Amino acid sequence: MSEFDLITRHFAALGPERPDVVLGVGDDCALLEVPEGQTLAVSIDTLSAGVHFLADCDPEHIGHKSLAVGLSDLAAMGAKPAWATLALTLPEADEDWIHAFAVGFGRLASAHGMRLVGGDTTRGALSVTVQVHGLVPRGAAIRRSGARLGDAIFVSGTLGDAGLALRRILSGEPVVPELRRRLECPEPRVELGLRLRGIASAMIDLSDGLAGDLGHILRASAVGAELELERLPLVSQVAEVVAATDDWKLPLASGDDYELCFCVPPERIPTVERLAEALGLPLTQVGWICATPGLNVRRADGHPLMLPAWGYDHFQVADGRTD
Ligand code: ADP
Ligand code: MG
């Protein structure tokens, strides 16, 4: 089967048709209409085999995750998903693999009303690049730079689940399906991001861990933060590891949480609590914004936790992590 047949068979109609797609897959360019009064939000991410996913990972999950990471970026700006483009580099034209990938990608795209409008297909080491396009009313996007003194800091969901799943997979230990799903099929918090328009002062999605990603908000907003470890929302497996080792790297500095971290002025805390109920998603206050620069992390007994240099940088020496 030729490259073109593969594309039309699997990628020509992923996600719902949309009236703002004048022309989708099949020509030299897609033609897209940005509605009057809306701003286009764009983000691109590459997932490489062996770095962002294990090469033997279920292709349906790779399809899901390669779009989920971009949807999480749109969520973090309060942007509504609209269109995606996909650059696929494949070692071979394995049709079963491509079919499963398209199923995972297409299911998540449909769930968020997003249409695949174009891409590129080449031969080489397995790598997936997805560009996402979202729409946000002019002036309504939620940036990293809006945090203010006294704001409450919230996170959605639970932290460190994906990190624990990865740790267990790499060491050959059994992983319960709920944990594996958090690593391989993260659910981007798109609805939460949209509902936080006009409520959150600053927001970021957690892809590298709370300590580092909250640090981006703090630098962009020129403020500091107090974080209380006892407030961190943890599933029991993560809480057990932390209790046994006193190693906070899992909830604070492991990748792939794909939760949202956001700041709200104190008078909006009840609004956030109502939102958590409406969405059926835990939204937990983990600290607040203060004037002292940097991130101060406090243990349950009030003593500070010294933060090691946990940050992950793709161009520094690898430490065994795969994100
Ligand atoms: P060109 O050579 O003009 O860049 P291509 O042969 O790369 O065109 O692609 C033909 C059409 O198929 C284009 O509309 C392109 O956007 C689309 N396309 C190619 N690969 C993919 C893919 N992996 N997913 C979605 N659309 C794709
Ligand atoms: Mg091309």
Coordinates of C-alpha atoms and ligand atoms in Angstrom, one line a residue:
M1 CA 0.0 0.0 0.0
S2 CA 1.4 3.4 -0.9
E3 CA 2.0 6.3 1.5
F4 CA -1.0 8.1 0.1
D5 CA -3.4 5.2 0.5
L6 CA -2.2 4.8 4.1
I7 CA -2.9 8.5 4.8
T8 CA -6.3 8.6 3.2
R9 CA -7.4 5.3 4.7
H10 CA -6.4 6.1 8.3
F11 CA -5.9 9.9 8.7
A12 CA -8.3 11.6 6.3
A13 CA -11.3 11.7 8.7
L14 CA -10.1 11.7 12.3
G15 CA -12.3 13.7 14.6
P16 CA -15.6 15.4 13.7
E17 CA -16.2 17.6 10.7
R18 CA -16.2 21.2 11.6
P19 CA -17.6 24.2 9.7
D20 CA -14.4 26.2 10.3
V21 CA -12.4 23.6 8.3
V22 CA -12.7 25.0 4.8
L23 CA -10.2 22.3 3.5
G24 CA -8.7 19.4 5.5
V25 CA -6.4 16.5 4.6
G26 CA -5.6 16.1 0.9
D27 CA -4.2 19.4 -0.5
D28 CA -0.9 21.2 0.0
C29 CA -2.3 23.1 2.9
A30 CA -5.4 22.9 5.2
L31 CA -7.6 26.0 5.1
L32 CA -9.0 27.1 8.5
E33 CA -11.2 29.9 9.6
V34 CA -10.5 31.6 12.9
P35 CA -13.9 33.0 14.1
E36 CA -14.1 36.8 14.6
G37 CA -13.1 37.8 18.2
Q38 CA -11.2 34.6 18.8
T39 CA -7.4 34.2 19.3
L40 CA -5.6 31.1 17.9
A41 CA -3.6 29.1 20.6
V42 CA -0.9 26.9 19.1
S43 CA 1.4 24.3 20.6
I44 CA 3.6 21.5 19.3
D45 CA 5.1 18.4 21.0
T46 CA 7.2 15.5 19.8
L47 CA 7.1 12.1 21.4
S48 CA 10.1 9.9 20.5
A49 CA 10.3 6.1 21.1
G50 CA 12.5 5.3 24.0
V51 CA 12.3 8.8 25.3
H52 CA 8.6 9.7 25.8
F53 CA 7.2 6.2 25.4
L54 CA 8.6 2.7 25.5
A55 CA 8.9 1.3 22.0
D56 CA 6.7 -1.7 22.8
C57 CA 3.9 0.5 24.1
D58 CA 0.4 -0.3 22.7
P59 CA 0.1 1.9 19.5
E60 CA -3.4 2.9 20.5
H61 CA -2.0 4.4 23.7
I62 CA 0.8 6.2 21.7
G63 CA -1.9 7.7 19.5
H64 CA -3.9 8.8 22.5
K65 CA -0.9 10.2 24.4
S66 CA 0.6 12.1 21.5
L67 CA -2.6 14.2 21.2
A68 CA -3.2 14.3 25.0
V69 CA 0.0 16.2 25.7
G70 CA -1.0 18.9 23.3
L71 CA -4.6 19.0 24.6
S72 CA -3.1 19.5 28.1
D73 CA -1.3 22.6 26.8
L74 CA -4.5 24.0 25.3
A75 CA -6.2 23.3 28.6
A76 CA -3.5 25.2 30.5
M77 CA -4.3 28.3 28.5
G78 CA -8.1 28.0 28.7
A79 CA -8.2 27.3 24.9
K80 CA -10.9 25.2 23.3
P81 CA -9.5 22.4 21.0
A82 CA -10.2 22.9 17.3
W83 CA -7.7 21.4 14.9
A84 CA -4.6 19.2 14.9
T85 CA -1.8 18.4 12.5
L86 CA 0.3 15.2 12.8
A87 CA 3.9 14.5 11.6
L88 CA 4.5 10.7 11.8
T89 CA 8.0 9.1 11.3
L90 CA 7.7 5.4 11.0
P91 CA 10.4 2.7 10.6
E92 CA 8.0 0.7 8.4
A93 CA 4.4 0.8 7.0
D94 CA 3.0 -1.6 9.6
E95 CA -0.7 -1.2 8.9
D96 CA -1.9 -2.8 12.1
W97 CA 0.2 -0.4 14.1
I98 CA -1.0 2.6 12.1
H99 CA -4.6 1.5 12.5
A100 CA -4.3 1.1 16.2
F101 CA -2.5 4.5 16.5
A102 CA -5.3 6.2 14.5
V103 CA -7.9 4.6 16.7
G104 CA -6.3 6.0 19.9
F105 CA -5.7 9.4 18.3
G106 CA -9.1 9.6 16.7
R107 CA -11.1 8.6 19.8
L108 CA -9.5 11.4 21.9
A109 CA -9.8 13.9 19.1
S110 CA -13.5 13.1 18.8
A111 CA -14.0 13.4 22.5
H112 CA -12.8 17.0 22.3
G113 CA -14.4 18.0 19.0
M114 CA -11.0 18.3 17.3
R115 CA -10.4 17.6 13.6
L116 CA -7.1 16.3 12.2
V117 CA -6.6 18.6 9.2
G118 CA -3.1 17.6 7.8
G119 CA 0.3 16.3 8.5
D120 CA 3.3 14.6 7.1
T121 CA 4.4 11.0 6.9
T122 CA 8.1 9.9 6.6
R123 CA 10.3 6.9 7.2
G124 CA 12.8 6.8 10.1
A125 CA 13.1 6.1 13.8
L126 CA 9.6 6.1 15.4
S127 CA 8.6 9.6 16.3
V128 CA 5.3 11.4 16.6
T129 CA 4.9 15.2 16.4
V130 CA 1.5 16.7 17.0
Q131 CA 0.6 20.4 16.6
V132 CA -2.6 21.4 18.3
H133 CA -4.7 24.5 17.6
G134 CA -7.2 25.9 20.0
L135 CA -9.5 28.9 20.2
V136 CA -9.9 31.4 23.0
P137 CA -11.9 34.6 23.1
R138 CA -9.6 37.6 22.7
G139 CA -7.9 38.5 26.0
A140 CA -9.3 35.5 27.9
A141 CA -6.2 33.1 27.7
I142 CA -4.8 32.2 31.1
R143 CA -1.0 32.9 31.2
R144 CA 1.8 31.8 33.5
S145 CA 2.5 35.4 34.4
G146 CA -0.7 36.4 36.3
A147 CA -0.1 35.0 39.8
R148 CA -0.5 37.6 42.6
L149 CA 0.5 37.8 46.2
G150 CA -2.0 35.9 48.4
D151 CA -3.4 33.7 45.6
A152 CA -4.2 30.2 46.5
I153 CA -2.4 27.5 44.5
F154 CA -4.5 24.5 43.3
V155 CA -3.7 21.3 41.5
S156 CA -6.2 19.0 39.8
G157 CA -6.3 15.2 40.2
T158 CA -3.4 13.4 41.9
L159 CA 0.4 13.7 41.5
G160 CA 3.1 11.2 40.8
D161 CA 0.9 8.3 39.5
A162 CA 2.5 8.2 36.1
G163 CA 5.9 8.5 37.7
L164 CA 5.3 5.5 39.9
A165 CA 3.9 3.5 37.0
L166 CA 7.1 4.3 34.9
R167 CA 9.3 3.4 37.9
R168 CA 7.6 0.0 38.3
I169 CA 7.7 -0.8 34.6
L170 CA 11.4 0.0 34.3
S171 CA 12.2 -2.1 37.3
G172 CA 10.0 -5.0 36.1
E173 CA 7.5 -4.8 38.9
P174 CA 3.8 -5.3 38.4
V175 CA 1.8 -2.2 37.7
V176 CA -2.0 -2.0 38.5
P177 CA -4.0 -1.0 35.4
E178 CA -5.2 2.4 36.9
L179 CA -1.6 3.5 37.4
R180 CA -0.5 2.3 33.9
R181 CA -3.4 4.2 32.4
R182 CA -2.2 7.4 34.1
L183 CA 1.1 7.0 32.3
E184 CA 0.0 5.8 28.9
C185 CA -3.5 7.3 28.5
P186 CA -3.5 10.6 30.5
E187 CA -6.8 12.5 30.4
P188 CA -6.1 16.1 29.5
R189 CA -8.1 18.5 31.8
V190 CA -9.6 20.4 28.9
E191 CA -13.0 21.1 30.5
L192 CA -11.4 22.3 33.7
G193 CA -9.2 24.7 31.7
L194 CA -12.2 26.2 29.9
R195 CA -14.1 26.6 33.2
L196 CA -11.2 28.4 34.8
R197 CA -11.4 31.3 32.3
G198 CA -12.1 34.5 34.2
I199 CA -11.3 32.6 37.5
A200 CA -7.7 31.6 37.5
S201 CA -5.0 34.3 37.6
A202 CA -2.3 32.0 36.2
M203 CA -2.1 28.4 35.0
I204 CA 0.3 25.7 33.7
D205 CA 0.0 22.0 32.9
L206 CA 2.1 19.6 34.8
S207 CA 4.4 17.7 32.5
D208 CA 7.7 17.8 34.4
G209 CA 6.5 17.8 38.0
L210 CA 4.9 20.3 40.3
A211 CA 8.1 21.7 41.7
G212 CA 9.6 22.6 38.3
D213 CA 6.3 23.6 36.6
L214 CA 5.1 25.8 39.5
G215 CA 8.6 27.4 39.3
H216 CA 7.7 28.6 35.8
I217 CA 4.6 30.4 37.1
L218 CA 6.7 31.9 39.9
R219 CA 9.4 33.2 37.6
A220 CA 6.9 34.5 35.0
S221 CA 4.8 36.2 37.7
A222 CA 7.9 37.4 39.8
V223 CA 6.5 36.0 43.0
G224 CA 7.3 33.1 45.4
A225 CA 5.2 30.2 46.9
E226 CA 4.7 28.2 50.0
L227 CA 3.8 24.6 49.4
E228 CA 2.6 22.2 52.1
L229 CA 3.6 18.6 51.6
E230 CA 0.7 17.2 53.7
R231 CA -1.8 18.9 51.3
L232 CA -0.5 17.1 48.2
P233 CA -3.2 14.9 46.6
L234 CA -1.7 11.4 46.4
V235 CA -3.2 8.0 45.5
S236 CA -2.5 5.4 48.2
Q237 CA 0.3 3.7 46.2
V238 CA 2.3 6.9 45.9
A239 CA 1.6 7.9 49.5
E240 CA 3.0 4.5 50.6
V241 CA 6.2 5.0 48.6
V242 CA 6.7 8.5 50.0
A243 CA 5.9 7.3 53.6
A244 CA 8.4 4.4 53.3
T245 CA 11.3 6.4 51.7
D246 CA 10.7 10.1 52.5
D247 CA 11.5 10.6 48.9
W248 CA 9.2 13.4 47.5
K249 CA 10.5 13.1 44.0
L250 CA 7.5 11.1 42.8
P251 CA 4.8 13.7 43.6
L252 CA 7.0 16.8 43.1
A253 CA 9.3 16.0 40.2
S254 CA 8.2 13.1 38.1
G255 CA 6.9 13.7 34.6
D256 CA 3.7 13.1 32.8
D257 CA 1.1 14.1 35.5
Y258 CA -0.8 16.1 32.9
E259 CA -2.8 17.8 35.6
L260 CA -3.4 21.5 35.8
C261 CA -1.7 23.8 38.4
F262 CA -3.5 27.2 38.8
C263 CA -3.7 30.2 41.0
V264 CA -6.8 32.0 42.2
P265 CA -7.4 35.0 44.4
P266 CA -8.6 33.8 47.9
E267 CA -12.2 35.0 47.3
R268 CA -12.5 32.6 44.4
I269 CA -11.7 29.5 46.5
P270 CA -15.4 28.6 47.0
T271 CA -15.9 28.9 43.2
V272 CA -13.1 26.4 42.7
E273 CA -14.6 24.0 45.3
R274 CA -18.0 24.2 43.4
L275 CA -16.2 23.5 40.2
A276 CA -14.5 20.4 41.6
E277 CA -17.9 19.1 42.6
A278 CA -19.4 19.9 39.2
L279 CA -16.6 18.2 37.3
G280 CA -16.2 15.3 39.7
L281 CA -12.5 16.0 39.8
P282 CA -10.5 16.7 42.9
L283 CA -9.1 20.3 43.0
T284 CA -6.8 20.6 45.9
Q285 CA -5.2 23.7 47.4
V286 CA -1.5 22.9 47.9
G287 CA -0.2 26.3 49.0
W288 CA -0.3 30.0 48.3
I289 CA 1.6 32.7 46.5
C290 CA 3.9 34.8 48.7
A291 CA 6.4 37.7 48.3
T292 CA 9.6 35.8 49.1
P293 CA 11.0 34.6 45.8
G294 CA 11.4 30.9 45.0
L295 CA 9.5 27.8 46.2
N296 CA 9.4 27.0 49.9
V297 CA 8.2 23.5 50.7
R298 CA 7.1 22.7 54.2
R299 CA 6.8 19.3 55.9
A300 CA 3.8 18.4 58.1
D301 CA 5.9 19.4 61.2
G302 CA 6.5 22.9 59.7
H303 CA 10.2 22.2 58.8
P304 CA 11.4 23.0 55.3
L305 CA 12.1 20.3 52.7
M306 CA 15.3 21.0 50.9
L307 CA 14.6 20.6 47.1
P308 CA 17.4 18.6 45.3
A309 CA 18.1 19.6 41.7
W310 CA 15.4 17.4 40.3
G311 CA 14.7 19.2 37.0
Y312 CA 14.9 17.2 33.8
D313 CA 16.6 18.6 30.8
H314 CA 16.7 16.7 27.6
F315 CA 20.2 18.0 26.8
Q316 CA 21.7 17.1 30.2
V317 CA 23.0 13.7 31.2
A318 CA 20.0 11.3 31.3
D319 CA 19.1 9.9 34.8
G320 CA 17.1 7.0 33.6
R321 CA 13.8 8.8 33.2
T322 CA 12.0 8.4 29.9
D323 CA 10.3 11.7 29.5
Ligands
ADP1 P1 3.1 17.5 0.3 O1 4.1 16.6 -0.4 O2 2.4 18.5 -0.6 O3 3.6 18.1 1.6 P2 2.1 15.1 1.5 O4 2.2 14.1 0.5 O5 3.1 15.3 2.6 O6 1.9 16.5 0.7 O7 0.6 15.0 2.2 C1 -0.5 14.9 1.4 C2 -1.7 15.3 2.2 O8 -1.9 14.4 3.3 C3 -1.6 16.7 2.8 O9 -2.8 17.3 2.9 C4 -1.1 16.4 4.2 O10 -1.5 17.4 5.1 C5 -1.8 15.0 4.5 N1 -1.0 14.2 5.4 C6 0.2 13.6 5.2 N2 0.6 12.8 6.3 C7 -0.4 12.9 7.2 C8 -0.7 12.4 8.5 N3 0.2 11.6 9.1 N4 -1.8 12.8 9.1 C9 -2.7 13.6 8.5 N5 -2.5 14.1 7.3 C10 -1.4 13.8 6.6
MG2 MG 4.7 16.7 3.0

